[in-house]
Amino acid sequence: MRTPLLAIVVSAGASAVSSGSFATPPAYLITDVSTLYGPDTRLDPGSVAAGLSRSAVVGHSITELWDHNFHAFRLVGTQLTDLGVLPGDEQSMAFAANAQGDTVGVSYTLGDLEVHGVLWPAAGGMVALGPIEPRDINSAGAIAGSIFVAGASGTRHASLLVRGASTDLGTLGGPSSMGLALNGSNWVVGDSMLADNRTTHGVLWRSGGMVDLGTLGGSGSRALDIDGLLVVGFADTVAARPHAVRWTLNSAGAIVAKTDLGTLPGATTSAALSISGNEIVGTSGDLAFRWSSGSMIDLNTTIDPASDWILTRATGIDSEGRIIGIGRHHGLTRGFVLTPRNPADFDGDGTVGAADLALLLGGWGSIDALLDLNADGIVGAQDLAILLGAWS
């Protein structure tokens, strides 16, 4: 006689609970970006995840070349693609991708005073952008970056590139500035030297002018990302310590609020590197963090402690809650991707399946908060319906 499936999963659930193997699973599942050289190389650094969009993770990695030069990569699903370099160059880096997967970065040769801007379209190939360092691209294809000033070696100005036409966005009185990110309205953020040629302030460039974003009472600041009317970066406090900061703007681009995001416990410095809605990620005391609703948490506390990762910088977050960054995996520098665990994935294996069903059935009628998916105070039929709806 065949044993009913329900009996099998109930038995499995009882075994899992009684064995003590069922514990609170991590909030995120972590994936090693690997390298263009392969997953097991001992070369370090190996890879850096720098930009995240709905369709791709981009960055740079060592290659299989004899000198292991860095090449830009694009990761779509599990496919890691070497984006290559412009003719005559040796290395490349990708900084950002838009929702379609179009990617921007630089191609260069070590020792060059200026890099060459590159667009790697999602459809393939590459487009030389000239003497510009592109740092971000929006869904309309506008690019924020820095152009190199003719006749002033090593000097650059923030710029906006729209349909092939580049606009010099200027400075706050000093010789140089950098454009680092933009939103869907082509508002660009970055930093600029002041007239004293020593101090750097975060800047917003919008149609009609620029806004000095100021500091948290100290001397300097830098704006690193923008989402809608929210800008993040870091700014010096009165104690001369850089802290992660969020600037809130109005529709005219004026600052209406400035929030010191603080630091992780025991750390004295922090920097916000990316924002999506009300979620912010960055680094504090050389540990990656996520900030939400006034609370900063160490992302190392949200992954499986047995994974042998130390997450040092969270460089990107998207609207689905995925986070990318840089860390040490088995002691080697690697890019990572954090994916929020489905609440019904009780065993934290990345799928919702029979083992999770067994655990829920094993806790049927209890008040176990982890198994109570609809938070009504008891594990029952509605929780089962939620689990089955999430079945992988």
mmCIF file of C-alpha atoms in Angstrom:
data_model
loop_
_atom_site.group_PDB
_atom_site.id
_atom_site.type_symbol
_atom_site.label_atom_id
_atom_site.label_comp_id
_atom_site.label_asym_id
_atom_site.label_seq_id
_atom_site.Cartn_x
_atom_site.Cartn_y
_atom_site.Cartn_z
ATOM 1 C CA MET A 1 0.000 0.000 0.000
ATOM 2 C CA ARG A 2 1.318 3.483 -0.900
ATOM 3 C CA THR A 3 1.960 5.857 2.020
ATOM 4 C CA PRO A 4 -0.059 9.094 1.622
ATOM 5 C CA LEU A 5 2.050 12.169 0.870
ATOM 6 C CA LEU A 6 0.484 13.996 3.843
ATOM 7 C CA ALA A 7 1.722 11.314 6.188
ATOM 8 C CA ILE A 8 5.207 11.615 4.727
ATOM 9 C CA VAL A 9 5.424 15.344 5.212
ATOM 10 C CA VAL A 10 3.928 15.208 8.710
ATOM 11 C CA SER A 11 6.486 12.556 9.632
ATOM 12 C CA ALA A 12 9.265 14.668 8.134
ATOM 13 C CA GLY A 13 8.057 17.695 10.058
ATOM 14 C CA ALA A 14 7.971 15.818 13.338
ATOM 15 C CA SER A 15 11.484 14.538 12.673
ATOM 16 C CA ALA A 16 12.787 18.016 11.873
ATOM 17 C CA VAL A 17 11.288 19.530 15.002
ATOM 18 C CA SER A 18 12.271 16.711 17.326
ATOM 19 C CA SER A 19 15.838 16.635 15.993
ATOM 20 C CA GLY A 20 16.352 20.282 16.947
ATOM 21 C CA SER A 21 17.446 21.150 13.376
ATOM 22 C CA PHE A 22 14.624 23.658 12.938
ATOM 23 C CA ALA A 23 15.863 27.115 13.893
ATOM 24 C CA THR A 24 14.975 30.643 12.858
ATOM 25 C CA PRO A 25 16.222 30.915 9.259
ATOM 26 C CA PRO A 26 18.208 33.947 8.064
ATOM 27 C CA ALA A 27 16.418 36.994 6.691
ATOM 28 C CA TYR A 28 18.490 36.866 3.486
ATOM 29 C CA LEU A 29 19.918 34.178 1.260
ATOM 30 C CA ILE A 30 23.414 35.080 0.034
ATOM 31 C CA THR A 31 24.954 34.358 -3.363
ATOM 32 C CA ASP A 32 28.635 34.717 -4.261
ATOM 33 C CA VAL A 33 28.956 36.657 -7.533
ATOM 34 C CA SER A 34 32.060 34.537 -8.251
ATOM 35 C CA THR A 35 34.645 35.810 -10.766
ATOM 36 C CA LEU A 36 35.288 35.763 -14.507
ATOM 37 C CA TYR A 37 38.223 33.494 -13.656
ATOM 38 C CA GLY A 38 35.994 30.945 -11.944
ATOM 39 C CA PRO A 39 34.562 30.266 -8.492
ATOM 40 C CA ASP A 40 37.577 28.637 -6.816
ATOM 41 C CA THR A 41 40.409 31.021 -7.641
ATOM 42 C CA ARG A 42 42.724 32.061 -4.823
ATOM 43 C CA LEU A 43 43.470 35.397 -6.488
ATOM 44 C CA ASP A 44 42.384 38.375 -4.422
ATOM 45 C CA PRO A 45 40.654 40.746 -4.931
ATOM 46 C CA GLY A 46 38.295 38.695 -7.073
ATOM 47 C CA SER A 47 35.094 40.590 -7.816
ATOM 48 C CA VAL A 48 33.159 43.728 -6.869
ATOM 49 C CA ALA A 49 29.386 44.165 -7.238
ATOM 50 C CA ALA A 50 28.904 47.886 -7.897
ATOM 51 C CA GLY A 51 25.488 48.403 -9.499
ATOM 52 C CA LEU A 52 22.055 46.790 -9.300
ATOM 53 C CA SER A 53 18.949 47.093 -11.439
ATOM 54 C CA ARG A 54 15.794 45.076 -11.943
ATOM 55 C CA SER A 55 17.512 43.008 -14.615
ATOM 56 C CA ALA A 56 21.221 42.843 -13.764
ATOM 57 C CA VAL A 57 24.074 43.092 -11.297
ATOM 58 C CA VAL A 58 27.188 44.812 -12.675
ATOM 59 C CA GLY A 59 30.723 45.386 -11.466
ATOM 60 C CA HIS A 60 34.218 44.188 -12.225
ATOM 61 C CA SER A 61 36.205 40.994 -11.777
ATOM 62 C CA ILE A 62 39.560 39.423 -12.418
ATOM 63 C CA THR A 63 39.704 37.520 -15.709
ATOM 64 C CA GLU A 64 41.272 34.392 -17.150
ATOM 65 C CA LEU A 65 43.869 36.510 -18.946
ATOM 66 C CA TRP A 66 47.484 35.745 -18.083
ATOM 67 C CA ASP A 67 47.784 39.037 -16.159
ATOM 68 C CA HIS A 68 44.298 38.663 -14.612
ATOM 69 C CA ASN A 69 43.274 42.200 -15.573
ATOM 70 C CA PHE A 70 39.948 43.493 -14.304
ATOM 71 C CA HIS A 71 37.034 43.458 -16.742
ATOM 72 C CA ALA A 72 33.521 44.792 -16.333
ATOM 73 C CA PHE A 73 30.846 42.123 -15.928
ATOM 74 C CA ARG A 74 27.082 41.869 -16.110
ATOM 75 C CA LEU A 75 25.303 39.171 -14.093
ATOM 76 C CA VAL A 76 21.815 38.213 -15.299
ATOM 77 C CA GLY A 77 20.350 35.316 -13.359
ATOM 78 C CA THR A 78 23.312 32.981 -12.991
ATOM 79 C CA GLN A 79 25.012 34.054 -16.245
ATOM 80 C CA LEU A 80 28.169 36.118 -15.631
ATOM 81 C CA THR A 81 29.291 37.899 -18.833
ATOM 82 C CA ASP A 82 32.666 39.534 -19.509
ATOM 83 C CA LEU A 83 31.804 42.925 -21.064
ATOM 84 C CA GLY A 84 35.320 43.429 -22.423
ATOM 85 C CA VAL A 85 37.332 46.597 -23.069
ATOM 86 C CA LEU A 86 37.630 49.196 -25.807
ATOM 87 C CA PRO A 87 40.318 48.589 -28.469
ATOM 88 C CA GLY A 88 43.737 49.548 -27.108
ATOM 89 C CA ASP A 89 42.679 49.362 -23.452
ATOM 90 C CA GLU A 90 43.443 46.658 -20.904
ATOM 91 C CA GLN A 91 40.911 46.962 -18.092
ATOM 92 C CA SER A 92 37.319 48.005 -17.510
ATOM 93 C CA MET A 93 34.799 48.563 -14.719
ATOM 94 C CA ALA A 94 31.005 48.760 -14.767
ATOM 95 C CA PHE A 95 29.311 51.096 -12.281
ATOM 96 C CA ALA A 96 25.578 50.984 -13.005
ATOM 97 C CA ALA A 97 22.799 49.466 -15.108
ATOM 98 C CA ASN A 98 19.271 50.653 -15.838
ATOM 99 C CA ALA A 99 16.074 48.606 -15.729
ATOM 100 C CA GLN A 100 16.647 47.354 -19.267
ATOM 101 C CA GLY A 101 20.181 46.172 -18.461
ATOM 102 C CA ASP A 102 22.055 48.894 -20.355
ATOM 103 C CA THR A 103 25.327 49.281 -18.462
ATOM 104 C CA VAL A 104 27.816 52.126 -18.091
ATOM 105 C CA GLY A 105 31.403 52.202 -16.914
ATOM 106 C CA VAL A 106 34.952 52.876 -18.003
ATOM 107 C CA SER A 107 37.681 51.264 -20.086
ATOM 108 C CA TYR A 108 41.305 52.186 -19.478
ATOM 109 C CA THR A 109 44.968 51.229 -19.302
ATOM 110 C CA LEU A 110 46.859 51.484 -16.037
ATOM 111 C CA GLY A 111 48.810 54.721 -15.923
ATOM 112 C CA ASP A 112 46.381 56.683 -18.083
ATOM 113 C CA LEU A 113 45.397 60.059 -16.625
ATOM 114 C CA GLU A 114 41.968 59.811 -18.233
ATOM 115 C CA VAL A 115 39.583 56.891 -18.661
ATOM 116 C CA HIS A 116 37.238 56.204 -21.587
ATOM 117 C CA GLY A 117 33.510 56.086 -21.006
ATOM 118 C CA VAL A 118 31.631 53.034 -22.246
ATOM 119 C CA LEU A 119 27.996 52.045 -22.717
ATOM 120 C CA TRP A 120 27.362 48.305 -22.914
ATOM 121 C CA PRO A 121 23.811 47.962 -24.325
ATOM 122 C CA ALA A 122 21.720 45.094 -22.972
ATOM 123 C CA ALA A 123 21.454 43.758 -26.516
ATOM 124 C CA GLY A 124 25.239 43.361 -26.706
ATOM 125 C CA GLY A 125 28.299 45.178 -27.996
ATOM 126 C CA MET A 126 29.789 48.389 -26.656
ATOM 127 C CA VAL A 127 29.622 52.094 -27.444
ATOM 128 C CA ALA A 128 32.557 54.441 -26.781
ATOM 129 C CA LEU A 129 31.339 57.585 -24.994
ATOM 130 C CA GLY A 130 34.590 59.533 -25.188
ATOM 131 C CA PRO A 131 36.432 61.383 -22.376
ATOM 132 C CA ILE A 132 33.783 60.908 -19.705
ATOM 133 C CA GLU A 133 33.557 58.803 -16.558
ATOM 134 C CA PRO A 134 29.908 57.648 -16.565
ATOM 135 C CA ARG A 135 28.591 56.591 -13.163
ATOM 136 C CA ASP A 136 24.840 56.076 -13.574
ATOM 137 C CA ILE A 137 22.185 55.586 -16.257
ATOM 138 C CA ASN A 138 18.418 55.914 -15.924
ATOM 139 C CA SER A 139 15.642 54.107 -17.771
ATOM 140 C CA ALA A 140 15.461 56.845 -20.424
ATOM 141 C CA GLY A 141 19.156 56.374 -21.194
ATOM 142 C CA ALA A 142 20.402 59.640 -19.649
ATOM 143 C CA ILE A 143 23.864 59.273 -18.111
ATOM 144 C CA ALA A 144 25.405 61.062 -15.128
ATOM 145 C CA GLY A 145 29.170 61.276 -14.895
ATOM 146 C CA SER A 146 32.197 63.519 -15.139
ATOM 147 C CA ILE A 147 33.821 65.005 -18.219
ATOM 148 C CA PHE A 148 37.521 65.753 -18.394
ATOM 149 C CA VAL A 149 38.281 69.452 -18.787
ATOM 150 C CA ALA A 150 40.343 70.217 -21.894
ATOM 151 C CA GLY A 151 43.743 71.707 -21.116
ATOM 152 C CA ALA A 152 43.534 70.853 -17.385
ATOM 153 C CA SER A 153 44.997 67.387 -16.978
ATOM 154 C CA GLY A 154 43.188 65.332 -14.340
ATOM 155 C CA THR A 155 40.474 67.971 -13.801
ATOM 156 C CA ARG A 156 36.850 67.014 -14.375
ATOM 157 C CA HIS A 157 33.380 68.485 -14.081
ATOM 158 C CA ALA A 158 30.085 66.796 -13.344
ATOM 159 C CA SER A 159 28.112 66.206 -16.526
ATOM 160 C CA LEU A 160 24.802 64.998 -17.889
ATOM 161 C CA LEU A 161 24.753 63.099 -21.180
ATOM 162 C CA VAL A 162 21.371 62.994 -22.935
ATOM 163 C CA ARG A 163 20.987 61.527 -26.436
ATOM 164 C CA GLY A 164 24.663 62.096 -27.173
ATOM 165 C CA ALA A 165 24.724 65.728 -26.005
ATOM 166 C CA SER A 166 26.875 66.416 -22.953
ATOM 167 C CA THR A 167 26.239 69.286 -20.520
ATOM 168 C CA ASP A 168 28.960 70.581 -18.180
ATOM 169 C CA LEU A 169 27.142 71.008 -14.849
ATOM 170 C CA GLY A 170 29.795 73.214 -13.283
ATOM 171 C CA THR A 171 31.153 73.428 -9.724
ATOM 172 C CA LEU A 172 30.559 75.189 -6.415
ATOM 173 C CA GLY A 173 33.453 77.526 -7.146
ATOM 174 C CA GLY A 174 36.309 75.065 -7.026
ATOM 175 C CA PRO A 175 38.163 73.525 -9.974
ATOM 176 C CA SER A 176 36.461 70.125 -10.069
ATOM 177 C CA SER A 177 33.237 68.233 -9.475
ATOM 178 C CA MET A 178 31.842 64.735 -10.029
ATOM 179 C CA GLY A 179 28.406 63.463 -11.072
ATOM 180 C CA LEU A 180 27.708 60.121 -9.387
ATOM 181 C CA ALA A 181 23.991 59.320 -9.732
ATOM 182 C CA LEU A 182 20.745 60.583 -11.266
ATOM 183 C CA ASN A 183 17.006 60.075 -10.965
ATOM 184 C CA GLY A 184 14.274 59.740 -13.561
ATOM 185 C CA SER A 185 13.980 63.527 -13.861
ATOM 186 C CA ASN A 186 17.673 63.830 -14.802
ATOM 187 C CA TRP A 187 18.561 65.427 -11.468
ATOM 188 C CA VAL A 188 22.225 64.627 -10.855
ATOM 189 C CA VAL A 189 23.985 64.310 -7.491
ATOM 190 C CA GLY A 190 27.663 64.097 -6.625
ATOM 191 C CA ASP A 191 30.222 66.422 -5.121
ATOM 192 C CA SER A 192 32.199 69.569 -5.885
ATOM 193 C CA MET A 193 35.217 71.377 -4.549
ATOM 194 C CA LEU A 194 34.485 74.746 -2.970
ATOM 195 C CA ALA A 195 36.362 77.929 -3.817
ATOM 196 C CA ASP A 196 38.940 77.201 -1.089
ATOM 197 C CA ASN A 197 40.121 74.261 -3.256
ATOM 198 C CA ARG A 198 40.192 72.054 -0.145
ATOM 199 C CA THR A 199 36.638 71.387 0.946
ATOM 200 C CA THR A 200 34.191 69.086 -0.850
ATOM 201 C CA HIS A 201 30.400 69.353 -0.528
ATOM 202 C CA GLY A 202 27.615 67.179 -1.833
ATOM 203 C CA VAL A 203 25.702 68.781 -4.708
ATOM 204 C CA LEU A 204 22.381 68.449 -6.483
ATOM 205 C CA TRP A 205 22.311 69.648 -10.088
ATOM 206 C CA ARG A 206 18.852 70.167 -11.490
ATOM 207 C CA SER A 207 17.455 72.091 -14.414
ATOM 208 C CA GLY A 208 18.148 75.721 -13.660
ATOM 209 C CA GLY A 209 20.960 75.441 -11.178
ATOM 210 C CA MET A 210 22.731 73.615 -8.370
ATOM 211 C CA VAL A 211 22.136 73.115 -4.668
ATOM 212 C CA ASP A 212 24.917 72.864 -2.087
ATOM 213 C CA LEU A 213 23.694 70.046 0.163
ATOM 214 C CA GLY A 214 25.818 71.158 3.079
ATOM 215 C CA THR A 215 26.989 69.023 5.999
ATOM 216 C CA LEU A 216 25.959 67.738 9.423
ATOM 217 C CA GLY A 217 27.836 70.559 11.107
ATOM 218 C CA GLY A 218 31.320 69.601 9.963
ATOM 219 C CA SER A 219 33.338 70.578 6.916
ATOM 220 C CA GLY A 220 32.653 68.154 4.057
ATOM 221 C CA SER A 221 30.042 65.923 2.454
ATOM 222 C CA ARG A 222 29.361 63.804 -0.610
ATOM 223 C CA ALA A 223 26.109 62.739 -2.305
ATOM 224 C CA LEU A 224 26.248 59.193 -3.674
ATOM 225 C CA ASP A 225 22.746 58.205 -4.773
ATOM 226 C CA ILE A 226 19.304 59.642 -5.466
ATOM 227 C CA ASP A 227 15.848 58.074 -5.656
ATOM 228 C CA GLY A 228 13.051 60.481 -6.477
ATOM 229 C CA LEU A 229 13.397 63.353 -3.990
ATOM 230 C CA LEU A 230 15.667 61.493 -1.567
ATOM 231 C CA VAL A 231 19.461 61.788 -1.700
ATOM 232 C CA VAL A 232 21.975 59.796 0.367
ATOM 233 C CA GLY A 233 25.691 59.943 1.010
ATOM 234 C CA PHE A 234 27.840 61.020 3.928
ATOM 235 C CA ALA A 235 28.565 64.286 5.714
ATOM 236 C CA ASP A 236 30.896 65.386 8.471
ATOM 237 C CA THR A 237 29.445 65.980 11.935
ATOM 238 C CA VAL A 238 30.568 68.666 14.381
ATOM 239 C CA ALA A 239 32.898 65.992 15.795
ATOM 240 C CA ALA A 240 34.546 65.749 12.336
ATOM 241 C CA ARG A 241 33.241 62.211 11.835
ATOM 242 C CA PRO A 242 31.568 61.314 8.530
ATOM 243 C CA HIS A 243 28.075 59.909 9.061
ATOM 244 C CA ALA A 244 25.600 58.432 6.616
ATOM 245 C CA VAL A 245 23.033 61.082 5.738
ATOM 246 C CA ARG A 246 19.715 61.386 3.909
ATOM 247 C CA TRP A 247 18.666 64.678 2.354
ATOM 248 C CA THR A 248 14.953 65.123 1.628
ATOM 249 C CA LEU A 249 14.113 67.535 -1.206
ATOM 250 C CA ASN A 250 10.956 69.240 -2.377
ATOM 251 C CA SER A 251 9.765 69.372 -5.985
ATOM 252 C CA ALA A 252 11.890 72.493 -6.596
ATOM 253 C CA GLY A 253 15.041 70.750 -5.361
ATOM 254 C CA ALA A 254 15.294 72.641 -2.066
ATOM 255 C CA ILE A 255 16.330 70.760 1.079
ATOM 256 C CA VAL A 256 13.408 70.251 3.474
ATOM 257 C CA ALA A 257 15.078 67.765 5.858
ATOM 258 C CA LYS A 258 18.529 66.435 6.630
ATOM 259 C CA THR A 259 18.788 63.166 8.605
ATOM 260 C CA ASP A 260 21.876 61.803 10.334
ATOM 261 C CA LEU A 261 21.489 58.022 9.955
ATOM 262 C CA GLY A 262 24.021 57.310 12.690
ATOM 263 C CA THR A 263 26.426 54.382 12.863
ATOM 264 C CA LEU A 264 26.457 50.734 13.832
ATOM 265 C CA PRO A 265 27.191 50.051 17.528
ATOM 266 C CA GLY A 266 30.888 50.507 18.220
ATOM 267 C CA ALA A 267 31.558 52.337 14.959
ATOM 268 C CA THR A 268 32.354 56.034 14.645
ATOM 269 C CA THR A 269 31.845 56.501 10.892
ATOM 270 C CA SER A 270 29.343 55.502 8.227
ATOM 271 C CA ALA A 271 28.347 56.204 4.635
ATOM 272 C CA ALA A 272 25.061 55.624 2.796
ATOM 273 C CA LEU A 273 25.799 54.209 -0.654
ATOM 274 C CA SER A 274 22.396 53.426 -2.157
ATOM 275 C CA ILE A 275 18.697 54.124 -1.619
ATOM 276 C CA SER A 276 15.446 52.585 -2.841
ATOM 277 C CA GLY A 277 12.323 54.128 -1.370
ATOM 278 C CA ASN A 278 12.785 54.209 2.397
ATOM 279 C CA GLU A 279 15.472 51.523 2.388
ATOM 280 C CA ILE A 280 19.116 52.628 2.540
ATOM 281 C CA VAL A 281 22.304 50.565 2.521
ATOM 282 C CA GLY A 282 25.948 51.358 3.044
ATOM 283 C CA THR A 283 28.911 50.733 5.312
ATOM 284 C CA SER A 284 29.737 51.572 8.920
ATOM 285 C CA GLY A 285 32.898 50.586 10.748
ATOM 286 C CA ASP A 286 33.778 48.348 7.770
ATOM 287 C CA LEU A 287 30.526 46.400 8.068
ATOM 288 C CA ALA A 288 27.611 46.504 5.619
ATOM 289 C CA PHE A 289 24.340 47.946 6.917
ATOM 290 C CA ARG A 290 20.704 48.391 5.995
ATOM 291 C CA TRP A 291 18.784 51.394 7.372
ATOM 292 C CA SER A 292 15.003 51.493 7.513
ATOM 293 C CA SER A 293 12.465 53.439 9.602
ATOM 294 C CA GLY A 294 15.113 54.977 11.816
ATOM 295 C CA SER A 295 16.974 51.754 12.555
ATOM 296 C CA MET A 296 20.391 50.651 11.251
ATOM 297 C CA ILE A 297 21.218 46.935 11.314
ATOM 298 C CA ASP A 298 24.408 45.038 10.557
ATOM 299 C CA LEU A 299 23.664 42.892 7.490
ATOM 300 C CA ASN A 300 26.033 40.250 8.842
ATOM 301 C CA THR A 301 23.339 39.439 11.417
ATOM 302 C CA THR A 302 20.805 38.672 8.668
ATOM 303 C CA ILE A 303 22.636 35.833 6.901
ATOM 304 C CA ASP A 304 23.526 32.257 7.838
ATOM 305 C CA PRO A 305 26.495 32.519 10.250
ATOM 306 C CA ALA A 306 27.848 29.269 8.819
ATOM 307 C CA SER A 307 28.223 30.838 5.345
ATOM 308 C CA ASP A 308 31.741 32.145 6.157
ATOM 309 C CA TRP A 309 30.982 35.648 4.850
ATOM 310 C CA ILE A 310 31.954 39.019 6.284
ATOM 311 C CA LEU A 311 29.894 41.696 4.525
ATOM 312 C CA THR A 312 31.822 44.979 4.474
ATOM 313 C CA ARG A 313 29.980 47.278 2.021
ATOM 314 C CA ALA A 314 26.418 47.210 0.723
ATOM 315 C CA THR A 315 26.569 49.104 -2.573
ATOM 316 C CA GLY A 316 23.061 48.728 -3.979
ATOM 317 C CA ILE A 317 19.435 47.951 -3.111
ATOM 318 C CA ASP A 318 16.431 47.585 -5.418
ATOM 319 C CA SER A 319 12.671 47.887 -5.033
ATOM 320 C CA GLU A 320 12.360 44.139 -4.369
ATOM 321 C CA GLY A 321 14.737 44.352 -1.424
ATOM 322 C CA ARG A 322 17.707 42.673 -3.097
ATOM 323 C CA ILE A 323 21.042 44.011 -1.866
ATOM 324 C CA ILE A 324 24.464 43.800 -3.467
ATOM 325 C CA GLY A 325 27.879 44.627 -2.140
ATOM 326 C CA ILE A 326 31.393 43.546 -1.318
ATOM 327 C CA GLY A 327 32.620 41.199 1.366
ATOM 328 C CA ARG A 328 35.079 38.502 2.306
ATOM 329 C CA HIS A 329 34.050 34.936 1.451
ATOM 330 C CA HIS A 330 36.357 32.266 2.819
ATOM 331 C CA GLY A 331 38.808 35.140 3.291
ATOM 332 C CA LEU A 332 38.655 36.315 -0.343
ATOM 333 C CA THR A 333 37.161 39.546 -1.711
ATOM 334 C CA ARG A 334 33.936 38.805 -3.568
ATOM 335 C CA GLY A 335 30.806 40.561 -4.710
ATOM 336 C CA PHE A 336 27.590 39.288 -3.134
ATOM 337 C CA VAL A 337 23.853 39.345 -3.757
ATOM 338 C CA LEU A 338 21.402 39.163 -0.849
ATOM 339 C CA THR A 339 17.883 37.971 -1.678
ATOM 340 C CA PRO A 340 15.125 38.352 0.943
ATOM 341 C CA ARG A 341 14.040 34.939 2.175
ATOM 342 C CA ASN A 342 10.400 34.106 1.502
ATOM 343 C CA PRO A 343 8.682 33.981 4.932
ATOM 344 C CA ALA A 344 7.299 30.554 4.021
ATOM 345 C CA ASP A 345 10.823 29.238 3.406
ATOM 346 C CA PHE A 346 11.087 28.044 6.994
ATOM 347 C CA ASP A 347 14.223 25.961 6.513
ATOM 348 C CA GLY A 348 16.064 28.731 4.601
ATOM 349 C CA ASP A 349 17.042 26.575 1.631
ATOM 350 C CA GLY A 350 15.866 29.094 -0.980
ATOM 351 C CA THR A 351 12.675 27.258 -1.964
ATOM 352 C CA VAL A 352 9.211 26.731 -0.511
ATOM 353 C CA GLY A 353 8.501 23.028 -0.685
ATOM 354 C CA ALA A 354 7.700 19.789 1.097
ATOM 355 C CA ALA A 355 10.131 20.361 3.959
ATOM 356 C CA ASP A 356 8.492 23.717 4.749
ATOM 357 C CA LEU A 357 5.030 22.155 4.520
ATOM 358 C CA ALA A 358 6.149 19.471 6.944
ATOM 359 C CA LEU A 359 7.325 22.061 9.434
ATOM 360 C CA LEU A 360 4.060 23.994 9.218
ATOM 361 C CA LEU A 361 1.982 20.853 9.702
ATOM 362 C CA GLY A 362 4.226 19.852 12.597
ATOM 363 C CA GLY A 363 3.343 23.144 14.295
ATOM 364 C CA TRP A 364 -0.358 23.071 13.411
ATOM 365 C CA GLY A 365 -2.516 24.692 16.077
ATOM 366 C CA SER A 366 0.472 26.205 17.892
ATOM 367 C CA ILE A 367 1.317 29.866 18.504
ATOM 368 C CA ASP A 368 4.744 29.621 16.851
ATOM 369 C CA ALA A 369 5.361 33.140 15.510
ATOM 370 C CA LEU A 370 7.677 31.926 12.745
ATOM 371 C CA LEU A 371 5.082 29.532 11.306
ATOM 372 C CA ASP A 372 2.197 31.968 11.803
ATOM 373 C CA LEU A 373 2.472 33.580 8.362
ATOM 374 C CA ASN A 374 -0.634 35.761 8.658
ATOM 375 C CA ALA A 375 0.172 36.784 12.249
ATOM 376 C CA ASP A 376 -3.300 35.929 13.595
ATOM 377 C CA GLY A 377 -1.915 34.175 16.681
ATOM 378 C CA ILE A 378 -2.253 30.550 15.600
ATOM 379 C CA VAL A 379 -0.807 28.254 12.937
ATOM 380 C CA GLY A 380 -3.715 27.096 10.797
ATOM 381 C CA ALA A 381 -5.474 26.951 7.455
ATOM 382 C CA GLN A 382 -4.727 30.520 6.389
ATOM 383 C CA ASP A 383 -1.006 29.960 6.969
ATOM 384 C CA LEU A 384 -1.226 26.780 4.892
ATOM 385 C CA ALA A 385 -2.877 28.734 2.081
ATOM 386 C CA ILE A 386 -0.104 31.326 2.145
ATOM 387 C CA LEU A 387 2.567 28.616 2.021
ATOM 388 C CA LEU A 388 0.915 26.826 -0.896
ATOM 389 C CA GLY A 389 0.618 30.152 -2.731
ATOM 390 C CA ALA A 390 4.378 30.614 -2.397
ATOM 391 C CA TRP A 391 5.209 27.023 -3.416
ATOM 392 C CA SER A 392 8.397 26.812 -5.495
#
